[in-house]
XYZ file of C-alpha atoms in Angstrom:
753
model
C 0.000 0.000 0.000
C 1.305 3.448 -0.907
C 0.208 6.718 0.614
C 0.328 10.142 -0.993
C 3.811 11.430 -0.074
C 5.682 14.565 -1.094
C 9.393 15.332 -1.011
C 10.406 18.983 -0.649
C 13.953 20.285 -1.145
C 14.890 23.800 -0.051
C 18.312 25.387 -0.617
C 19.778 28.707 0.485
C 20.503 30.049 3.943
C 18.408 27.437 5.706
C 20.776 25.949 8.290
C 21.435 27.640 11.617
C 18.425 29.926 11.210
C 15.717 27.898 12.966
C 14.388 26.499 9.692
C 13.747 22.916 10.880
C 11.834 23.956 14.030
C 9.866 26.415 11.892
C 8.962 23.627 9.425
C 8.075 21.307 12.328
C 5.594 23.778 13.820
C 4.139 24.609 10.414
C 3.679 20.896 9.636
C 1.904 20.451 12.982
C -0.361 23.367 12.064
C -1.182 21.695 8.737
C -1.588 18.309 10.492
C 1.057 16.687 8.303
C 3.152 13.640 9.131
C 6.744 12.938 8.129
C 10.027 14.615 8.940
C 12.392 17.510 8.214
C 16.163 17.120 8.146
C 19.337 18.936 7.112
C 21.076 17.457 4.088
C 23.973 18.350 1.817
C 21.810 20.738 -0.240
C 19.974 22.463 2.610
C 16.751 21.078 4.047
C 14.731 18.035 2.948
C 11.103 17.474 3.993
C 9.101 14.283 3.556
C 5.427 14.738 4.332
C 2.101 12.978 4.107
C -1.331 14.512 4.464
C -3.713 16.969 2.871
C -2.901 20.512 1.667
C 0.825 19.820 1.151
C 0.926 22.323 -1.733
C -0.479 25.024 0.580
C 2.080 24.023 3.212
C 4.828 24.437 0.579
C 3.592 27.941 -0.305
C 3.359 28.876 3.365
C 7.005 27.907 3.939
C 7.982 30.626 1.459
C 5.572 33.164 2.905
C 6.494 32.714 6.582
C 10.116 31.506 6.491
C 12.334 32.700 9.402
C 13.614 36.253 8.918
C 17.281 35.195 9.034
C 16.763 32.576 6.315
C 16.996 33.070 2.573
C 15.451 30.597 0.138
C 17.232 30.571 -3.225
C 15.877 27.310 -4.631
C 12.984 24.998 -3.807
C 11.081 22.167 -5.410
C 8.265 19.812 -4.494
C 7.550 16.439 -6.043
C 5.318 13.485 -5.395
C 7.154 10.254 -4.554
C 6.250 6.614 -4.084
C 6.842 5.075 -0.642
C 5.349 2.307 1.463
C 6.474 3.996 4.678
C 3.645 5.429 6.769
C 4.569 8.132 9.279
C 2.775 8.333 12.611
C 3.775 11.937 13.392
C 6.027 14.758 12.229
C 9.545 14.985 13.661
C 12.985 16.514 13.184
C 15.262 13.802 11.848
C 18.978 13.915 12.819
C 21.328 14.792 9.968
C 23.155 11.889 8.381
C 26.855 11.663 9.228
C 29.659 12.806 6.875
C 27.536 14.528 4.256
C 29.491 16.740 1.823
C 27.571 19.982 1.900
C 26.597 22.220 -1.008
C 24.852 25.125 0.737
C 25.592 28.694 1.826
C 27.282 28.876 5.233
C 25.464 30.736 7.987
C 27.044 34.029 9.095
C 26.980 35.356 12.664
C 23.749 37.093 13.698
C 23.253 40.020 16.045
C 21.478 39.281 19.355
C 17.695 39.540 18.924
C 15.420 41.703 21.087
C 13.913 38.709 22.876
C 17.326 37.434 24.034
C 18.404 40.972 24.984
C 15.328 41.285 27.202
C 16.324 38.098 29.026
C 19.900 39.316 29.563
C 18.631 42.397 31.409
C 15.742 40.726 33.274
C 16.770 40.258 36.927
C 14.265 37.437 37.339
C 15.476 35.510 34.293
C 17.994 32.636 34.677
C 20.036 34.229 31.874
C 20.393 37.587 33.648
C 23.812 39.014 32.719
C 24.640 35.907 30.660
C 26.351 37.369 27.533
C 25.935 34.260 25.369
C 22.151 34.157 25.443
C 21.011 33.050 21.959
C 18.080 31.419 20.176
C 17.346 30.005 16.717
C 17.331 33.535 15.264
C 20.513 35.018 16.754
C 24.050 34.499 17.947
C 27.366 33.308 16.506
C 27.299 30.801 13.641
C 30.207 30.965 11.179
C 32.691 32.057 13.870
C 32.052 28.899 15.940
C 31.622 26.343 13.148
C 34.169 23.562 12.633
C 32.252 21.923 9.790
C 28.746 21.781 8.326
C 25.834 20.928 8.295
C 25.074 23.328 11.142
C 24.545 20.931 14.045
C 25.700 21.419 17.618
C 28.159 18.537 17.268
C 29.851 20.382 14.384
C 30.398 23.567 16.408
C 32.603 24.529 19.342
C 29.412 24.676 21.479
C 29.474 20.867 21.475
C 31.731 20.837 24.573
C 29.007 22.581 26.618
C 26.501 19.849 27.452
C 22.988 21.218 27.920
C 21.622 21.201 31.465
C 18.089 19.811 32.091
C 16.513 23.271 31.678
C 18.286 23.988 28.373
C 17.475 20.485 27.128
C 13.809 21.004 27.977
C 13.806 24.263 25.956
C 15.575 22.512 23.086
C 12.888 19.818 22.959
C 9.856 22.080 23.417
C 8.208 23.065 20.078
C 6.624 26.123 21.747
C 9.959 27.513 22.979
C 12.094 30.060 21.069
C 15.028 27.713 21.669
C 13.352 24.670 20.148
C 16.193 22.962 18.305
C 18.542 25.943 18.870
C 22.017 24.506 18.247
C 23.750 27.244 20.293
C 21.494 26.949 23.344
C 23.249 27.410 26.715
C 22.821 29.183 30.035
C 25.035 30.253 32.980
C 24.733 26.765 34.524
C 25.958 24.767 31.535
C 27.426 27.294 29.129
C 30.285 29.662 28.446
C 32.066 31.141 31.438
C 33.676 34.576 31.665
C 36.509 35.753 33.909
C 38.331 39.018 34.506
C 42.027 39.420 35.214
C 44.543 42.249 35.100
C 47.696 42.259 32.995
C 49.675 41.036 36.001
C 47.610 37.828 36.084
C 45.476 38.625 39.134
C 41.915 37.355 38.726
C 38.834 39.216 39.964
C 36.237 36.954 41.616
C 32.502 37.581 41.412
C 29.266 37.032 39.492
C 28.909 38.093 35.861
C 27.210 41.277 37.072
C 30.073 41.930 39.515
C 32.581 41.467 36.691
C 30.873 43.986 34.398
C 30.531 46.471 37.244
C 34.235 46.068 38.043
C 35.017 46.660 34.366
C 33.042 49.906 34.316
C 34.884 51.031 37.433
C 38.243 50.455 35.711
C 37.081 52.067 32.457
C 36.050 55.133 34.475
C 39.646 55.344 35.751
C 40.928 55.499 32.160
C 41.978 51.849 31.915
C 42.103 49.886 28.642
C 40.189 46.596 28.420
C 40.713 43.637 26.060
C 37.266 42.049 25.803
C 36.685 38.730 24.050
C 33.598 39.127 21.896
C 31.925 36.392 19.820
C 34.308 36.726 16.826
C 37.512 37.977 18.491
C 38.962 40.416 20.999
C 38.141 44.119 21.070
C 40.195 46.817 22.774
C 37.991 49.250 24.687
C 38.343 52.436 26.682
C 36.235 55.433 27.724
C 35.531 57.400 24.521
C 35.003 60.573 26.567
C 38.472 60.379 28.168
C 41.024 62.002 25.839
C 43.991 60.721 27.857
C 42.720 57.139 27.720
C 42.109 57.331 23.948
C 45.572 58.854 23.375
C 47.155 56.128 25.506
C 45.354 53.443 23.492
C 46.686 55.011 20.270
C 50.197 55.009 21.665
C 50.078 51.412 22.927
C 48.333 50.044 19.797
C 50.771 51.916 17.519
C 47.920 53.517 15.626
C 48.744 57.250 15.467
C 45.853 58.630 13.398
C 43.497 55.998 11.925
C 39.994 56.628 13.349
C 38.610 54.396 16.098
C 35.089 52.965 16.101
C 32.816 54.106 18.931
C 30.297 51.836 20.646
C 27.047 53.528 21.684
C 24.542 51.801 23.966
C 21.568 52.385 21.646
C 20.000 54.392 18.816
C 18.685 57.225 21.019
C 22.195 57.862 22.398
C 23.649 57.767 18.870
C 21.159 60.412 17.765
C 22.499 62.810 20.383
C 25.992 62.656 18.854
C 25.539 61.680 15.203
C 23.618 62.522 12.063
C 21.892 59.215 11.377
C 19.119 58.411 8.906
C 16.328 55.845 9.041
C 18.289 53.777 6.529
C 21.298 53.712 8.856
C 19.088 52.785 11.823
C 17.730 49.810 9.830
C 21.293 48.606 9.222
C 22.333 49.086 12.862
C 19.368 46.961 13.914
C 19.847 44.323 11.202
C 21.178 40.824 11.840
C 24.524 41.945 10.327
C 24.737 45.165 12.401
C 27.894 46.615 10.790
C 29.898 49.629 11.917
C 28.550 52.642 9.980
C 30.745 55.639 9.228
C 28.607 58.710 9.765
C 28.954 62.434 10.308
C 29.282 63.867 13.810
C 26.410 66.167 14.829
C 27.456 67.199 18.328
C 30.786 66.114 19.879
C 29.328 66.662 23.354
C 31.694 64.900 25.761
C 33.398 62.684 23.138
C 37.206 62.926 22.903
C 36.608 63.464 19.206
C 39.979 64.907 18.174
C 41.662 61.821 19.613
C 39.044 59.411 18.222
C 39.013 60.672 14.638
C 41.930 63.085 14.031
C 41.411 65.578 11.169
C 37.996 64.067 10.302
C 34.363 65.051 10.881
C 32.893 61.564 10.966
C 33.034 58.514 13.199
C 32.566 54.769 12.776
C 29.548 54.103 14.988
C 28.870 50.662 16.435
C 25.572 49.319 17.764
C 25.918 46.690 20.545
C 25.134 43.610 18.470
C 26.250 40.906 20.959
C 25.413 40.138 24.571
C 28.960 41.112 25.586
C 28.646 44.540 23.957
C 25.129 45.116 25.267
C 26.242 44.408 28.831
C 29.421 46.509 28.764
C 27.827 49.505 26.999
C 24.712 49.583 29.181
C 26.623 49.014 32.431
C 29.211 51.680 31.603
C 26.589 54.157 30.395
C 28.880 56.234 28.159
C 30.311 55.774 24.650
C 33.269 53.387 24.413
C 36.095 52.957 21.944
C 35.706 49.476 20.405
C 38.594 48.646 18.081
C 40.013 45.338 16.849
C 42.139 43.537 19.441
C 45.488 43.613 17.657
C 48.552 45.687 17.000
C 47.949 47.926 13.995
C 48.285 45.755 10.859
C 48.109 42.366 12.618
C 45.091 40.006 12.649
C 42.485 40.175 15.392
C 43.307 38.008 18.451
C 40.945 35.144 19.236
C 42.490 32.967 21.976
C 43.373 33.671 25.616
C 47.038 32.882 24.994
C 47.205 35.054 21.858
C 45.467 37.953 23.595
C 47.678 37.917 26.691
C 50.836 37.558 24.649
C 50.043 40.171 21.973
C 47.735 42.552 23.846
C 49.561 42.347 27.186
C 51.400 45.579 26.372
C 48.156 47.333 25.413
C 45.438 46.200 27.833
C 45.278 46.790 31.583
C 42.519 44.184 32.018
C 41.299 41.134 30.106
C 37.708 39.928 29.974
C 38.158 36.339 28.767
C 35.617 33.599 28.095
C 35.628 29.871 27.367
C 34.125 30.120 23.862
C 36.518 28.820 21.204
C 36.463 31.018 18.103
C 37.026 28.963 14.979
C 36.779 31.803 12.441
C 37.952 35.113 13.968
C 36.491 38.133 12.190
C 36.772 41.896 12.313
C 33.573 43.927 12.339
C 32.122 44.860 8.962
C 32.200 48.568 8.049
C 29.894 50.444 5.666
C 28.994 54.033 4.787
C 26.194 55.778 2.905
C 27.024 58.698 0.617
C 25.600 61.906 2.171
C 23.495 63.102 -0.752
C 22.248 59.982 -2.535
C 22.603 57.434 0.309
C 24.562 55.103 -1.975
C 25.843 52.176 0.089
C 29.641 51.758 0.228
C 31.224 48.696 1.844
C 34.571 49.470 3.494
C 35.080 46.016 5.019
C 33.008 42.862 4.457
C 33.451 40.511 7.375
C 31.413 39.575 10.479
C 27.721 39.233 9.616
C 28.241 39.219 5.824
C 30.977 36.634 5.204
C 31.408 34.090 3.784
C 28.470 33.640 1.387
C 27.859 35.119 -2.000
C 24.588 34.165 -3.690
C 25.834 33.307 -7.146
C 24.709 29.691 -7.529
C 22.504 30.110 -10.596
C 25.224 31.759 -12.713
C 27.914 29.470 -11.321
C 26.145 26.252 -12.347
C 25.878 27.562 -15.904
C 29.443 28.919 -16.092
C 31.193 26.057 -14.305
C 29.518 23.099 -15.986
C 32.622 20.962 -15.530
C 32.266 21.559 -11.754
C 35.912 22.563 -11.403
C 37.028 23.214 -7.832
C 38.502 26.715 -7.813
C 40.577 28.790 -5.389
C 41.024 32.514 -6.119
C 43.836 33.960 -4.017
C 42.894 37.653 -4.283
C 45.340 40.454 -3.538
C 47.965 40.991 -0.872
C 46.477 44.132 0.705
C 42.985 43.844 2.186
C 43.112 40.183 1.245
C 40.141 37.904 0.861
C 40.120 34.616 -1.019
C 37.240 32.973 -2.870
C 36.535 29.248 -3.172
C 34.256 27.219 -5.413
C 34.142 23.733 -3.881
C 30.591 22.925 -5.104
C 27.700 24.845 -6.675
C 28.218 27.888 -4.431
C 30.730 30.702 -4.126
C 32.256 31.477 -0.738
C 34.187 34.720 -0.225
C 36.238 34.681 2.950
C 35.984 37.315 5.624
C 38.416 40.261 5.393
C 41.858 38.903 6.284
C 44.164 41.918 5.815
C 47.672 42.767 4.669
C 49.587 39.557 3.953
C 52.957 41.307 4.274
C 52.321 40.911 8.009
C 53.511 37.420 9.017
C 50.678 36.742 11.495
C 48.111 37.843 8.905
C 49.603 35.497 6.328
C 49.374 32.674 8.891
C 45.677 33.537 9.408
C 45.207 33.419 5.610
C 46.732 29.913 5.402
C 44.757 28.687 8.400
C 41.468 29.963 6.947
C 42.130 28.331 3.559
C 42.799 25.021 5.368
C 39.559 25.446 7.313
C 37.603 25.759 4.047
C 39.326 22.651 2.706
C 38.146 20.768 5.786
C 34.591 22.158 5.736
C 34.092 21.277 2.069
C 36.520 18.368 1.734
C 38.050 19.873 -1.394
C 41.384 20.510 -3.037
C 41.597 23.113 -5.828
C 41.889 22.036 -9.451
C 42.222 25.652 -10.606
C 44.149 28.353 -8.709
C 43.677 31.959 -9.809
C 46.292 34.535 -8.834
C 47.333 38.125 -9.451
C 49.820 39.047 -12.175
C 52.177 40.461 -9.526
C 55.107 38.006 -9.282
C 55.822 38.628 -5.586
C 52.449 38.545 -3.862
C 52.709 36.712 -0.536
C 49.512 34.724 -1.080
C 51.170 32.806 -3.908
C 53.326 31.002 -1.317
C 50.341 28.808 -0.488
C 50.352 27.307 -3.988
C 53.178 24.955 -2.995
C 50.803 23.304 -0.471
C 48.635 21.858 -3.265
C 49.110 19.328 -6.061
C 47.410 18.455 -9.369
C 46.116 21.898 -10.312
C 46.334 24.498 -13.048
C 47.066 28.173 -12.404
C 45.967 31.281 -14.254
C 47.220 34.839 -13.760
C 44.711 37.690 -13.923
C 45.703 41.354 -13.982
C 44.722 43.260 -10.837
C 42.513 45.945 -12.396
C 40.862 43.549 -14.814
C 39.894 41.537 -11.716
C 38.409 44.707 -10.187
C 36.358 45.305 -13.341
C 35.295 41.648 -13.515
C 34.189 41.931 -9.882
C 31.671 44.700 -10.540
C 30.540 42.995 -13.770
C 29.846 39.883 -11.683
C 28.202 41.633 -8.746
C 25.833 43.595 -10.999
C 25.299 40.725 -13.494
C 26.579 42.731 -16.472
C 28.367 39.993 -18.423
C 25.555 39.786 -20.992
C 25.566 43.524 -21.691
C 26.580 44.681 -25.169
C 29.085 47.299 -23.974
C 30.232 48.489 -20.508
C 32.930 51.008 -19.603
C 34.813 50.105 -16.427
C 36.326 52.923 -14.383
C 38.852 51.207 -12.106
C 40.713 53.635 -9.852
C 42.883 52.606 -6.924
C 46.368 52.897 -5.448
C 48.540 50.489 -7.379
C 48.426 47.181 -9.212
C 50.978 45.364 -11.351
C 50.441 46.259 -15.007
C 53.616 45.494 -16.930
C 57.293 45.250 -15.992
C 57.682 49.026 -16.380
C 54.153 50.254 -15.591
C 52.195 50.355 -12.326
C 48.478 50.726 -13.075
C 45.901 52.517 -10.933
C 43.742 54.901 -12.986
C 42.210 52.714 -15.677
C 39.345 52.638 -18.178
C 38.361 49.257 -19.617
C 35.865 48.575 -22.378
C 33.971 45.307 -22.131
C 32.596 44.502 -25.579
C 32.073 41.303 -27.574
C 33.188 39.260 -24.559
C 36.566 41.010 -24.562
C 38.041 43.371 -21.962
C 40.426 46.040 -23.290
C 42.233 48.917 -21.570
C 41.120 51.930 -23.612
C 42.193 54.942 -21.505
C 44.007 55.812 -18.302
C 45.286 58.498 -16.010
C 48.340 59.912 -17.775
C 51.490 58.260 -16.398
C 53.994 59.900 -14.075
C 57.302 58.659 -12.649
C 57.158 55.900 -10.023
C 60.058 55.979 -7.566
C 61.038 54.463 -4.225
C 58.240 51.863 -4.260
C 56.346 51.758 -0.980
C 57.810 55.050 0.213
C 55.847 56.928 -2.433
C 52.533 55.699 -1.021
C 53.527 56.836 2.474
C 54.879 60.270 1.534
C 52.447 62.320 -0.623
C 55.025 65.022 -1.285
C 56.920 62.535 -3.495
C 53.806 61.957 -5.635
C 53.319 65.730 -5.877
C 56.934 66.216 -6.985
C 56.652 63.441 -9.574
C 53.394 64.681 -11.100
C 54.678 68.267 -11.211
C 57.851 66.998 -12.911
C 60.121 68.502 -10.248
C 58.385 71.870 -9.905
C 60.494 74.377 -7.940
C 57.269 75.420 -6.189
C 57.550 72.247 -4.095
C 61.154 72.778 -3.015
C 59.985 73.990 0.414
C 58.890 70.448 1.315
C 62.306 68.793 0.894
C 65.709 69.173 2.485
C 68.670 69.660 0.184
C 69.631 65.996 0.114
C 66.047 64.796 -0.518
C 65.624 67.307 -3.324
C 68.802 66.174 -5.043
C 67.974 62.444 -4.746
C 64.256 62.593 -5.563
C 64.481 64.945 -8.540
C 67.261 62.805 -10.006
C 65.243 59.607 -9.545
C 62.163 61.191 -11.135
C 64.137 62.362 -14.182
C 65.687 58.933 -14.727
C 62.736 56.740 -13.724
C 61.963 53.975 -16.195
C 58.913 52.787 -14.239
C 55.764 54.865 -14.687
C 52.406 54.797 -12.933
C 48.809 55.762 -13.610
C 47.899 55.539 -9.917
C 44.772 57.541 -9.109
C 45.402 56.938 -5.407
C 48.787 58.682 -5.620
C 47.170 61.509 -7.620
C 44.740 62.086 -4.727
C 47.709 62.026 -2.313
C 49.512 64.668 -4.363
C 46.489 66.987 -4.546
C 45.889 66.561 -0.815
C 49.497 67.566 -0.151
C 49.480 70.790 -2.181
C 46.131 71.778 -0.645
C 47.599 71.705 2.845
C 47.705 68.150 4.207
C 51.464 68.013 4.651
C 51.563 65.546 7.552
C 53.055 62.046 7.174
C 50.632 59.241 6.257
C 50.075 56.497 8.830
C 47.403 54.443 7.061
C 46.310 53.794 3.493
C 43.865 56.395 2.184
C 44.528 58.898 4.985
C 45.344 61.860 2.738
C 42.459 61.045 0.358
C 40.052 60.993 3.324
C 41.223 64.454 4.368
C 40.784 65.733 0.808
C 37.291 64.236 0.645
C 36.394 65.915 3.955
C 37.387 69.465 2.933
C 35.858 69.003 -0.542
C 32.590 67.689 0.939
C 32.343 70.825 3.092
C 32.636 72.966 -0.054
C 30.053 70.765 -1.815
C 27.569 71.410 0.982
C 28.117 75.165 0.508
C 26.792 74.852 -3.070
C 29.717 76.549 -4.801
C 29.761 76.737 -8.590
C 31.868 73.939 -10.078
C 34.890 74.489 -12.308
C 36.079 71.836 -14.756
C 39.863 72.218 -14.950
C 39.790 70.477 -18.353
C 37.002 72.595 -19.857
C 37.424 72.677 -23.654
C 40.358 70.256 -23.604
C 40.537 67.255 -25.924
C 42.365 64.243 -24.548
C 42.635 60.483 -24.868
C 44.011 59.929 -21.357
C 43.218 62.111 -18.331
C 46.025 64.730 -18.421
C 47.481 64.400 -14.929
C 50.036 67.203 -15.093
C 47.601 69.683 -16.663
C 45.069 69.215 -13.841
C 47.806 69.335 -11.205
C 49.340 72.545 -12.613
C 45.917 74.177 -12.535
C 45.438 73.095 -8.907
C 48.825 74.556 -7.939
C 47.958 77.842 -9.674
C 44.599 77.995 -7.878
C 46.304 77.393 -4.530
C 48.843 80.169 -5.217
C 46.020 82.562 -6.057
C 44.618 82.079 -2.539
C 41.479 80.165 -3.466
C 39.910 78.071 -0.685
C 41.455 74.569 -0.512
C 38.065 72.882 -0.134
C 36.761 74.557 -3.290
C 39.842 73.497 -5.250
C 39.456 69.956 -3.926
C 35.801 69.892 -4.951
C 36.681 71.092 -8.439
C 39.331 68.363 -8.652
C 36.656 65.746 -7.891
C 34.294 67.390 -10.401
C 36.984 67.514 -13.108
C 37.562 63.769 -12.774
C 33.830 63.051 -13.113
C 33.624 65.273 -16.223
C 36.644 63.414 -17.631
C 34.722 60.134 -17.221
C 31.818 61.701 -19.118
C 34.069 62.750 -22.039
C 35.734 59.337 -22.298
C 32.375 57.530 -22.088
C 30.951 59.724 -24.871
C 34.017 59.066 -27.026
C 33.406 55.301 -26.813
C 29.632 55.744 -27.151
C 28.984 53.817 -23.951
C 25.814 54.142 -21.891
C 26.682 51.792 -19.018
C 29.437 52.671 -16.534
C 30.763 50.341 -13.822
C 33.025 51.532 -10.993
C 35.548 49.607 -8.913
C 38.816 50.129 -7.012
C 39.552 51.658 -3.612
C 39.163 55.268 -4.806
C 35.434 54.525 -5.141
C 35.149 54.397 -1.357
C 35.047 58.194 -1.732
C 31.406 59.118 -1.032
C 31.725 62.610 -2.551
C 33.054 61.170 -5.809
C 30.060 58.811 -5.926
C 27.513 61.573 -5.188
C 29.073 63.768 -7.904
C 29.021 60.859 -10.363
C 25.309 60.345 -9.707
C 24.626 64.108 -10.039
C 26.647 64.641 -13.225
C 26.383 61.290 -15.002
C 23.184 59.774 -13.610
C 20.788 61.078 -16.260
C 22.963 60.207 -19.282
C 24.307 56.835 -18.176
C 23.434 53.726 -16.184
C 25.805 53.700 -13.202
C 26.872 50.586 -11.300
C 28.610 50.756 -7.914
C 29.581 47.949 -5.544
C 27.024 47.388 -2.780
C 27.563 43.768 -1.685
C 31.357 43.850 -1.922
C 33.866 46.542 -1.083
C 35.245 48.456 -4.084
C 38.740 48.018 -2.607
C 41.073 45.022 -3.002
C 38.745 42.784 -0.992
C 36.848 42.200 -4.249
C 39.899 41.015 -6.214
C 39.372 37.314 -5.416
C 35.734 37.432 -6.583
C 36.859 39.356 -9.676
C 39.507 36.746 -10.498
C 36.813 34.070 -10.356
C 34.468 36.075 -12.583
C 37.200 36.819 -15.117
C 38.129 33.131 -15.315
C 34.545 31.897 -15.641
C 33.489 34.438 -18.257
C 36.633 35.072 -20.297
C 38.668 31.836 -19.982
């Protein structure tokens, strides 16, 4: 005897989001019998009963908010098995998964309420989670997402937690991260001399606030790694943190206890509030409204904005609410090194920075920095500065990938060396790693290797194709020796940038697209460093058709850290810049510039040079520092509605004439014109140059990539000036900077191989 039975397959973000308990309760509502289980493709449901088609529709209508269905199908099957009830079936062992991984989720309102409820057993328990919130990717050893595959496995549920886990009416029904103070993760506080403070969780947080009030620096272990924290209203404490962390000028993020407090200090929109309260809850760079008691000059030197953080985890909610004032919350590392994630690492590396350590017994398998985004002031265009916690590692690309990778090749894209990410294709999905950082730093390179190995273990794969940058000396290429039986392909840096935006915006089938790829530097040829490029994608070919006019490239890395050298090079040794050099420097640099055989089209160095002549003569301590200052003063002029001047008005050119623009800027500065107005006109001139080049090639679709396109003013001007004549495409899911190189390498290979 057979009974009417249906099999339902659902793929997407459906593991670690409470999908099985949701299906269980829905099946009970529809009086169905059968089971739901995780499998290698997502979730499989076998069910018997009436109205199964309606049940299927209802799954899509009411699916958990953290889930994302990207594929589903229902079919009738033959079976002699008769189910007596509906249940959640344990996942089969050793399945090779082919699903998106689940990122970390911000703590939900329900769990937050419990943390602050004195009568609740989870009062002041920072690791309170449910099916809809808490760490996922950071604690996962392998998938499918089951407790036994996570670091939470070592914490055996107490009778109360087990009862919640088994109760279909409880928010923790089948919650794989369920724990409480009795059976879960423990916290402890010690000073940098090793003395431990004894007390309850509440006592510990109150002791922390006492020390923060005295100006002390805390290393706090959050769900994805350590954060360094101090009182953001104490200028001496912030300055001391800068000194100890070796981070002279790069802005710090500030943790506020809630939206209403943020609104007292910051200009924040409804759109920003939505993102703060989202499951990703990134840091958002936003303009300061009222400094009030913030030590703003120490937090964000020479800027008028701040990276604001909403308390997305139990740890951050407890520390921010208990302390009651804004806190610095910056990655727990020395500047340039990876974020610390273990007790030993933290005490060894952060021992010279932190006065106190708030440790916990949660093992972090995938340490991650916080994600950072910004919205352009005028058009609210989203800009991703760093894609990490909350966003990594998924990229929903399965449909295109299946078509483009019909041979099912296993692919590893190594990305760049600065702001490194890597991308893997072990199955029918694309996984882009969290932000890893600058691989010239030894510890960061070790983190890169460790993360690649973790992906190999999760997916049980070894690459058949390895994609790498054209640069012959990138550190990430050292990992190639660890593999065997593969092919490699080199892809030029800026072509990878262009391929990245073509992939993100699904533009590969367009007839003609002009790519504007502007960044610091990328290997072009043996005697040319690229950085200000125009590519034409047409007839499935990508050609470099225009550029920023070349200037001499000297002294390698030193040029990117000393803007006056870029200014001297672009000006072709103008005597007007002699004031900035001592006699010996002048003699050496001018000689090198005259004899230089290596040239560059770097737009990043052009911004550095303009920033220098407009008054930002200080040394650079982090990448993009001078460009950020130039954007700030130019944005102020933009808000004053001055009339724009195109410094190339009436000029005909094939490549953007670097020296001509720069000479005009130097003349304007000599004449006494306001630096912000000159800076604004520089931005405007570049946008008008894009317009002229686009018209020359009769292109209507423009795609933008490269780190320069983190400049919100440049984006707002592009939308103002070009938006009516052209279709404009900016990165929104990925950062325009080198983080997107690995995804671009993959796209280039799949579409142009």
